[in-house]
Amino acid sequence: MKDLLDIFSIDFIAIGIAGFIYFFFIMSFINIQRRFPKSKTNNEKTQERHDGNEPKKE
């Protein structure tokens, strides 16, 4: 029983550490994807809207 518990505890700790690193990596990757391309596309869209709307209003 001691051997099984030792193996299980080692596997559990390793899976927990790997899962934490994996989760942290995915969250940071999603945050980077949300910040850079979406902000650029939103800025481009707003600039295009302003460029298109300003002459129409004038």
PDB file of C-alpha atoms in Angstrom:
ATOM      1  CA  MET A   1       0.000   0.000   0.000  1.00  0.00           C
ATOM      2  CA  LYS A   2       2.820   2.436   0.775  1.00  0.00           C
ATOM      3  CA  ASP A   3       4.362   1.959  -2.669  1.00  0.00           C
ATOM      4  CA  LEU A   4       1.026   2.559  -4.385  1.00  0.00           C
ATOM      5  CA  LEU A   5       0.377   5.689  -2.313  1.00  0.00           C
ATOM      6  CA  ASP A   6       3.874   7.037  -3.024  1.00  0.00           C
ATOM      7  CA  ILE A   7       3.473   6.458  -6.773  1.00  0.00           C
ATOM      8  CA  PHE A   8      -0.016   7.967  -6.748  1.00  0.00           C
ATOM      9  CA  SER A   9       1.103  11.031  -4.779  1.00  0.00           C
ATOM     10  CA  ILE A  10       4.078  11.606  -7.118  1.00  0.00           C
ATOM     11  CA  ASP A  11       1.846  11.275 -10.187  1.00  0.00           C
ATOM     12  CA  PHE A  12      -0.763  13.555  -8.621  1.00  0.00           C
ATOM     13  CA  ILE A  13       1.831  16.245  -7.830  1.00  0.00           C
ATOM     14  CA  ALA A  14       3.338  15.994 -11.325  1.00  0.00           C
ATOM     15  CA  ILE A  15      -0.095  16.211 -12.980  1.00  0.00           C
ATOM     16  CA  GLY A  16      -1.020  19.160 -10.759  1.00  0.00           C
ATOM     17  CA  ILE A  17       2.167  21.079 -11.609  1.00  0.00           C
ATOM     18  CA  ALA A  18       1.838  20.290 -15.327  1.00  0.00           C
ATOM     19  CA  GLY A  19      -1.844  21.269 -15.311  1.00  0.00           C
ATOM     20  CA  PHE A  20      -1.086  24.552 -13.548  1.00  0.00           C
ATOM     21  CA  ILE A  21       1.680  25.437 -16.029  1.00  0.00           C
ATOM     22  CA  TYR A  22      -0.557  24.391 -18.950  1.00  0.00           C
ATOM     23  CA  PHE A  23      -3.477  26.485 -17.644  1.00  0.00           C
ATOM     24  CA  PHE A  24      -1.219  29.506 -17.028  1.00  0.00           C
ATOM     25  CA  PHE A  25       0.283  29.199 -20.540  1.00  0.00           C
ATOM     26  CA  ILE A  26      -3.157  28.993 -22.183  1.00  0.00           C
ATOM     27  CA  MET A  27      -4.477  31.977 -20.203  1.00  0.00           C
ATOM     28  CA  SER A  28      -1.431  34.117 -21.068  1.00  0.00           C
ATOM     29  CA  PHE A  29      -1.655  33.044 -24.734  1.00  0.00           C
ATOM     30  CA  ILE A  30      -5.374  33.941 -24.897  1.00  0.00           C
ATOM     31  CA  ASN A  31      -4.706  37.305 -23.215  1.00  0.00           C
ATOM     32  CA  ILE A  32      -1.916  38.092 -25.710  1.00  0.00           C
ATOM     33  CA  GLN A  33      -4.186  37.147 -28.627  1.00  0.00           C
ATOM     34  CA  ARG A  34      -6.987  39.313 -27.232  1.00  0.00           C
ATOM     35  CA  ARG A  35      -4.766  42.351 -26.668  1.00  0.00           C
ATOM     36  CA  PHE A  36      -2.730  42.658 -29.855  1.00  0.00           C
ATOM     37  CA  PRO A  37      -4.747  41.620 -32.939  1.00  0.00           C
ATOM     38  CA  LYS A  38      -8.174  42.667 -31.673  1.00  0.00           C
ATOM     39  CA  SER A  39      -6.951  46.095 -30.521  1.00  0.00           C
ATOM     40  CA  LYS A  40      -5.270  46.624 -33.925  1.00  0.00           C
ATOM     41  CA  THR A  41      -8.383  45.534 -35.824  1.00  0.00           C
ATOM     42  CA  ASN A  42     -10.602  47.698 -33.619  1.00  0.00           C
ATOM     43  CA  ASN A  43      -8.328  50.706 -34.149  1.00  0.00           C
ATOM     44  CA  GLU A  44      -8.315  50.079 -37.899  1.00  0.00           C
ATOM     45  CA  LYS A  45     -12.107  49.717 -37.922  1.00  0.00           C
ATOM     46  CA  THR A  46     -12.628  52.916 -35.930  1.00  0.00           C
ATOM     47  CA  GLN A  47     -10.183  54.802 -38.181  1.00  0.00           C
ATOM     48  CA  GLU A  48     -11.951  53.485 -41.282  1.00  0.00           C
ATOM     49  CA  ARG A  49     -15.322  54.483 -39.820  1.00  0.00           C
ATOM     50  CA  HIS A  50     -14.083  57.969 -38.976  1.00  0.00           C
ATOM     51  CA  ASP A  51     -12.445  58.346 -42.388  1.00  0.00           C
ATOM     52  CA  GLY A  52     -15.653  57.156 -44.068  1.00  0.00           C
ATOM     53  CA  ASN A  53     -18.071  59.120 -41.875  1.00  0.00           C
ATOM     54  CA  GLU A  54     -16.298  62.491 -41.701  1.00  0.00           C
ATOM     55  CA  PRO A  55     -16.616  63.409 -45.407  1.00  0.00           C
ATOM     56  CA  LYS A  56     -20.224  62.165 -45.473  1.00  0.00           C
ATOM     57  CA  LYS A  57     -21.123  64.383 -42.499  1.00  0.00           C
ATOM     58  CA  GLU A  58     -19.310  67.380 -43.997  1.00  0.00           C
TER      59      GLU A  58
END
